[in-house]
Amino acid sequence: VRFTLGIIATIIYTIGSLTIWMIIWLMFIHDLSFEKVISFFEPSFFFSALLITAFISMFFHGYAFLREWRNSASEAERLKNENLKARFETLKNQVNPHFLFNSFNVLSTLVYKDQDKAAKFIKQMSNLYRYVLETKDKETVRLSEETDALKAFSYLSKIRFGDNLDIHIDLESAKNYQIAPMTLQMLVENAIKHNVVSKAKPLSISIVHDDKEIIVKNNLQRKNNVTASTGIGIPNIQARYEYLTDQPISIVETNTEFIVKIPLLSYESNSN
């Protein structure tokens, strides 16, 4: 519609301008009468005007198209580079040295206290880091795969914090949608990192599906001192989603809650 209106406007403007200038030129420069001037406006005149209009219109619309195409290509390249950078940072930082250090401390205690739980702990660590390696070159993964990795991460975190940490996951109804890998783990890790987790102040994290969004919510009880950022938090997720979709990530902070809404990506009907 916009293109058609542009063509019509260009035709009207060009023919109108040409007609006015012809009248002025013939009447005032060559001192011809109005009747004589009118005789010049034969079908051939308007045909020539249309050809001129077509040429001018093609030139300007072609120039505008080329400019928009260059801008779009430049923006696509920028987003691609941002996505590659974000994915690299995700892989580089996911084997978080602090998380590994804490996990090995917990594991060393479990080995002496509860060997069965220690074996399960090792299995969950293995599942989590296998997922990291398997998804390092993927832009998206099925939500069911992401959920399995999240459950492994949640198990390791709950062993560390015990009843002071509650993680509720309900994503079964959206399992065939796609999501950027490690998104949910990063959000849970972000919540644990920035909030107090103690017996006096237990941390509750909820990850649920609502329509075409994943809602990750935690009660807000910020730490006074937070360890230096590793760059794997929300800015990383935002950079990747800016490349993957035009649907924005929503972040809402109230006095009591911190909420992040992640848009789900294309749905796969096949559940294999």
PDB file of N, CA, C and O in Angstrom, residues 97-133:
ATOM      1  N   PRO A  97      33.822 -21.002  37.370  1.00  0.00           N
ATOM      2  CA  PRO A  97      34.761 -21.519  38.368  1.00  0.00           C
ATOM      3  C   PRO A  97      34.193 -21.506  39.788  1.00  0.00           C
ATOM      4  O   PRO A  97      34.466 -22.417  40.575  1.00  0.00           O
ATOM      5  N   HIS A  98      33.372 -20.498  40.102  1.00  0.00           N
ATOM      6  CA  HIS A  98      32.774 -20.444  41.450  1.00  0.00           C
ATOM      7  C   HIS A  98      31.772 -21.575  41.637  1.00  0.00           C
ATOM      8  O   HIS A  98      31.733 -22.219  42.690  1.00  0.00           O
ATOM      9  N   PHE A  99      30.973 -21.828  40.588  1.00  0.00           N
ATOM     10  CA  PHE A  99      29.990 -22.899  40.675  1.00  0.00           C
ATOM     11  C   PHE A  99      30.694 -24.255  40.787  1.00  0.00           C
ATOM     12  O   PHE A  99      30.309 -25.116  41.588  1.00  0.00           O
ATOM     13  N   LEU A 100      31.743 -24.448  39.968  1.00  0.00           N
ATOM     14  CA  LEU A 100      32.496 -25.697  40.035  1.00  0.00           C
ATOM     15  C   LEU A 100      33.141 -25.882  41.402  1.00  0.00           C
ATOM     16  O   LEU A 100      33.101 -26.969  41.990  1.00  0.00           O
ATOM     17  N   PHE A 101      33.730 -24.822  41.919  1.00  0.00           N
ATOM     18  CA  PHE A 101      34.392 -24.887  43.222  1.00  0.00           C
ATOM     19  C   PHE A 101      33.396 -25.297  44.303  1.00  0.00           C
ATOM     20  O   PHE A 101      33.663 -26.204  45.112  1.00  0.00           O
ATOM     21  N   ASN A 102      32.227 -24.624  44.316  1.00  0.00           N
ATOM     22  CA  ASN A 102      31.199 -24.958  45.316  1.00  0.00           C
ATOM     23  C   ASN A 102      30.677 -26.382  45.132  1.00  0.00           C
ATOM     24  O   ASN A 102      30.439 -27.098  46.103  1.00  0.00           O
ATOM     25  N   SER A 103      30.503 -26.782  43.848  1.00  0.00           N
ATOM     26  CA  SER A 103      29.995 -28.131  43.580  1.00  0.00           C
ATOM     27  C   SER A 103      30.977 -29.196  44.057  1.00  0.00           C
ATOM     28  O   SER A 103      30.577 -30.207  44.652  1.00  0.00           O
ATOM     29  N   PHE A 104      32.260 -28.992  43.822  1.00  0.00           N
ATOM     30  CA  PHE A 104      33.256 -29.969  44.264  1.00  0.00           C
ATOM     31  C   PHE A 104      33.368 -30.008  45.786  1.00  0.00           C
ATOM     32  O   PHE A 104      33.627 -31.065  46.373  1.00  0.00           O
ATOM     33  N   ASN A 105      33.168 -28.876  46.429  1.00  0.00           N
ATOM     34  CA  ASN A 105      33.162 -28.868  47.894  1.00  0.00           C
ATOM     35  C   ASN A 105      32.011 -29.702  48.432  1.00  0.00           C
ATOM     36  O   ASN A 105      32.170 -30.490  49.375  1.00  0.00           O
ATOM     37  N   VAL A 106      30.823 -29.494  47.824  1.00  0.00           N
ATOM     38  CA  VAL A 106      29.650 -30.282  48.234  1.00  0.00           C
ATOM     39  C   VAL A 106      29.901 -31.757  47.970  1.00  0.00           C
ATOM     40  O   VAL A 106      29.602 -32.622  48.804  1.00  0.00           O
ATOM     41  N   LEU A 107      30.467 -32.072  46.790  1.00  0.00           N
ATOM     42  CA  LEU A 107      30.728 -33.455  46.410  1.00  0.00           C
ATOM     43  C   LEU A 107      31.706 -34.126  47.373  1.00  0.00           C
ATOM     44  O   LEU A 107      31.506 -35.279  47.784  1.00  0.00           O
ATOM     45  N   SER A 108      32.749 -33.404  47.763  1.00  0.00           N
ATOM     46  CA  SER A 108      33.743 -33.994  48.675  1.00  0.00           C
ATOM     47  C   SER A 108      33.106 -34.336  50.013  1.00  0.00           C
ATOM     48  O   SER A 108      33.477 -35.328  50.650  1.00  0.00           O
ATOM     49  N   THR A 109      32.128 -33.534  50.454  1.00  0.00           N
ATOM     50  CA  THR A 109      31.416 -33.819  51.708  1.00  0.00           C
ATOM     51  C   THR A 109      30.491 -35.019  51.531  1.00  0.00           C
ATOM     52  O   THR A 109      30.424 -35.901  52.403  1.00  0.00           O
ATOM     53  N   LEU A 110      29.779 -35.057  50.386  1.00  0.00           N
ATOM     54  CA  LEU A 110      28.836 -36.151  50.144  1.00  0.00           C
ATOM     55  C   LEU A 110      29.530 -37.503  50.041  1.00  0.00           C
ATOM     56  O   LEU A 110      28.962 -38.526  50.454  1.00  0.00           O
ATOM     57  N   VAL A 111      30.733 -37.523  49.487  1.00  0.00           N
ATOM     58  CA  VAL A 111      31.458 -38.784  49.301  1.00  0.00           C
ATOM     59  C   VAL A 111      31.615 -39.513  50.634  1.00  0.00           C
ATOM     60  O   VAL A 111      31.502 -40.750  50.706  1.00  0.00           O
ATOM     61  N   TYR A 112      31.847 -38.768  51.691  1.00  0.00           N
ATOM     62  CA  TYR A 112      32.038 -39.369  53.018  1.00  0.00           C
ATOM     63  C   TYR A 112      30.715 -39.609  53.739  1.00  0.00           C
ATOM     64  O   TYR A 112      30.583 -40.560  54.506  1.00  0.00           O
ATOM     65  N   LYS A 113      29.708 -38.757  53.469  1.00  0.00           N
ATOM     66  CA  LYS A 113      28.457 -38.843  54.221  1.00  0.00           C
ATOM     67  C   LYS A 113      27.407 -39.718  53.555  1.00  0.00           C
ATOM     68  O   LYS A 113      26.659 -40.431  54.227  1.00  0.00           O
ATOM     69  N   ASP A 114      27.281 -39.608  52.247  1.00  0.00           N
ATOM     70  CA  ASP A 114      26.202 -40.299  51.544  1.00  0.00           C
ATOM     71  C   ASP A 114      26.681 -40.650  50.137  1.00  0.00           C
ATOM     72  O   ASP A 114      26.566 -39.857  49.213  1.00  0.00           O
ATOM     73  N   GLN A 115      27.183 -41.863  49.967  1.00  0.00           N
ATOM     74  CA  GLN A 115      27.780 -42.243  48.682  1.00  0.00           C
ATOM     75  C   GLN A 115      26.750 -42.340  47.559  1.00  0.00           C
ATOM     76  O   GLN A 115      27.050 -42.024  46.405  1.00  0.00           O
ATOM     77  N   ASP A 116      25.535 -42.765  47.899  1.00  0.00           N
ATOM     78  CA  ASP A 116      24.489 -42.845  46.875  1.00  0.00           C
ATOM     79  C   ASP A 116      24.147 -41.457  46.341  1.00  0.00           C
ATOM     80  O   ASP A 116      24.006 -41.245  45.120  1.00  0.00           O
ATOM     81  N   LYS A 117      24.026 -40.499  47.266  1.00  0.00           N
ATOM     82  CA  LYS A 117      23.723 -39.126  46.851  1.00  0.00           C
ATOM     83  C   LYS A 117      24.906 -38.530  46.083  1.00  0.00           C
ATOM     84  O   LYS A 117      24.719 -37.766  45.135  1.00  0.00           O
ATOM     85  N   ALA A 118      26.120 -38.896  46.477  1.00  0.00           N
ATOM     86  CA  ALA A 118      27.323 -38.418  45.776  1.00  0.00           C
ATOM     87  C   ALA A 118      27.325 -38.924  44.332  1.00  0.00           C
ATOM     88  O   ALA A 118      27.664 -38.183  43.398  1.00  0.00           O
ATOM     89  N   ALA A 119      26.924 -40.178  44.141  1.00  0.00           N
ATOM     90  CA  ALA A 119      26.877 -40.754  42.787  1.00  0.00           C
ATOM     91  C   ALA A 119      25.848 -40.033  41.932  1.00  0.00           C
ATOM     92  O   ALA A 119      26.090 -39.728  40.752  1.00  0.00           O
ATOM     93  N   LYS A 120      24.697 -39.723  42.527  1.00  0.00           N
ATOM     94  CA  LYS A 120      23.655 -39.004  41.791  1.00  0.00           C
ATOM     95  C   LYS A 120      24.118 -37.576  41.477  1.00  0.00           C
ATOM     96  O   LYS A 120      23.842 -37.037  40.397  1.00  0.00           O
ATOM     97  N   PHE A 121      24.837 -36.980  42.418  1.00  0.00           N
ATOM     98  CA  PHE A 121      25.367 -35.624  42.235  1.00  0.00           C
ATOM     99  C   PHE A 121      26.322 -35.595  41.035  1.00  0.00           C
ATOM    100  O   PHE A 121      26.251 -34.705  40.184  1.00  0.00           O
ATOM    101  N   ILE A 122      27.200 -36.595  40.953  1.00  0.00           N
ATOM    102  CA  ILE A 122      28.157 -36.680  39.834  1.00  0.00           C
ATOM    103  C   ILE A 122      27.418 -36.863  38.517  1.00  0.00           C
ATOM    104  O   ILE A 122      27.758 -36.233  37.500  1.00  0.00           O
ATOM    105  N   LYS A 123      26.362 -37.676  38.533  1.00  0.00           N
ATOM    106  CA  LYS A 123      25.576 -37.920  37.314  1.00  0.00           C
ATOM    107  C   LYS A 123      24.919 -36.627  36.833  1.00  0.00           C
ATOM    108  O   LYS A 123      24.931 -36.311  35.637  1.00  0.00           O
ATOM    109  N   GLN A 124      24.374 -35.854  37.774  1.00  0.00           N
ATOM    110  CA  GLN A 124      23.720 -34.597  37.404  1.00  0.00           C
ATOM    111  C   GLN A 124      24.739 -33.569  36.883  1.00  0.00           C
ATOM    112  O   GLN A 124      24.453 -32.833  35.930  1.00  0.00           O
ATOM    113  N   MET A 125      25.920 -33.539  37.479  1.00  0.00           N
ATOM    114  CA  MET A 125      26.980 -32.652  36.970  1.00  0.00           C
ATOM    115  C   MET A 125      27.369 -33.049  35.549  1.00  0.00           C
ATOM    116  O   MET A 125      27.539 -32.195  34.677  1.00  0.00           O
ATOM    117  N   SER A 126      27.464 -34.343  35.331  1.00  0.00           N
ATOM    118  CA  SER A 126      27.820 -34.857  34.013  1.00  0.00           C
ATOM    119  C   SER A 126      26.756 -34.485  32.986  1.00  0.00           C
ATOM    120  O   SER A 126      27.068 -34.041  31.873  1.00  0.00           O
ATOM    121  N   ASN A 127      25.473 -34.637  33.359  1.00  0.00           N
ATOM    122  CA  ASN A 127      24.371 -34.293  32.458  1.00  0.00           C
ATOM    123  C   ASN A 127      24.410 -32.807  32.086  1.00  0.00           C
ATOM    124  O   ASN A 127      24.224 -32.428  30.922  1.00  0.00           O
ATOM    125  N   LEU A 128      24.667 -31.971  33.084  1.00  0.00           N
ATOM    126  CA  LEU A 128      24.670 -30.535  32.860  1.00  0.00           C
ATOM    127  C   LEU A 128      25.786 -30.113  31.905  1.00  0.00           C
ATOM    128  O   LEU A 128      25.553 -29.397  30.929  1.00  0.00           O
ATOM    129  N   TYR A 129      26.996 -30.575  32.157  1.00  0.00           N
ATOM    130  CA  TYR A 129      28.120 -30.133  31.334  1.00  0.00           C
ATOM    131  C   TYR A 129      28.174 -30.824  29.975  1.00  0.00           C
ATOM    132  O   TYR A 129      28.723 -30.273  29.020  1.00  0.00           O
ATOM    133  N   ARG A 130      27.555 -31.977  29.868  1.00  0.00           N
ATOM    134  CA  ARG A 130      27.398 -32.586  28.539  1.00  0.00           C
ATOM    135  C   ARG A 130      26.453 -31.727  27.700  1.00  0.00           C
ATOM    136  O   ARG A 130      26.701 -31.482  26.512  1.00  0.00           O
ATOM    137  N   TYR A 131      25.404 -31.234  28.335  1.00  0.00           N
ATOM    138  CA  TYR A 131      24.452 -30.358  27.640  1.00  0.00           C
ATOM    139  C   TYR A 131      25.145 -29.067  27.182  1.00  0.00           C
ATOM    140  O   TYR A 131      24.908 -28.590  26.067  1.00  0.00           O
ATOM    141  N   VAL A 132      26.003 -28.509  28.033  1.00  0.00           N
ATOM    142  CA  VAL A 132      26.749 -27.295  27.665  1.00  0.00           C
ATOM    143  C   VAL A 132      27.555 -27.541  26.392  1.00  0.00           C
ATOM    144  O   VAL A 132      27.540 -26.742  25.452  1.00  0.00           O
ATOM    145  N   LEU A 133      28.252 -28.657  26.358  1.00  0.00           N
ATOM    146  CA  LEU A 133      29.098 -28.966  25.193  1.00  0.00           C
ATOM    147  C   LEU A 133      28.265 -29.286  23.949  1.00  0.00           C
ATOM    148  O   LEU A 133      28.612 -28.894  22.841  1.00  0.00           O
TER     149      LEU A 133
END
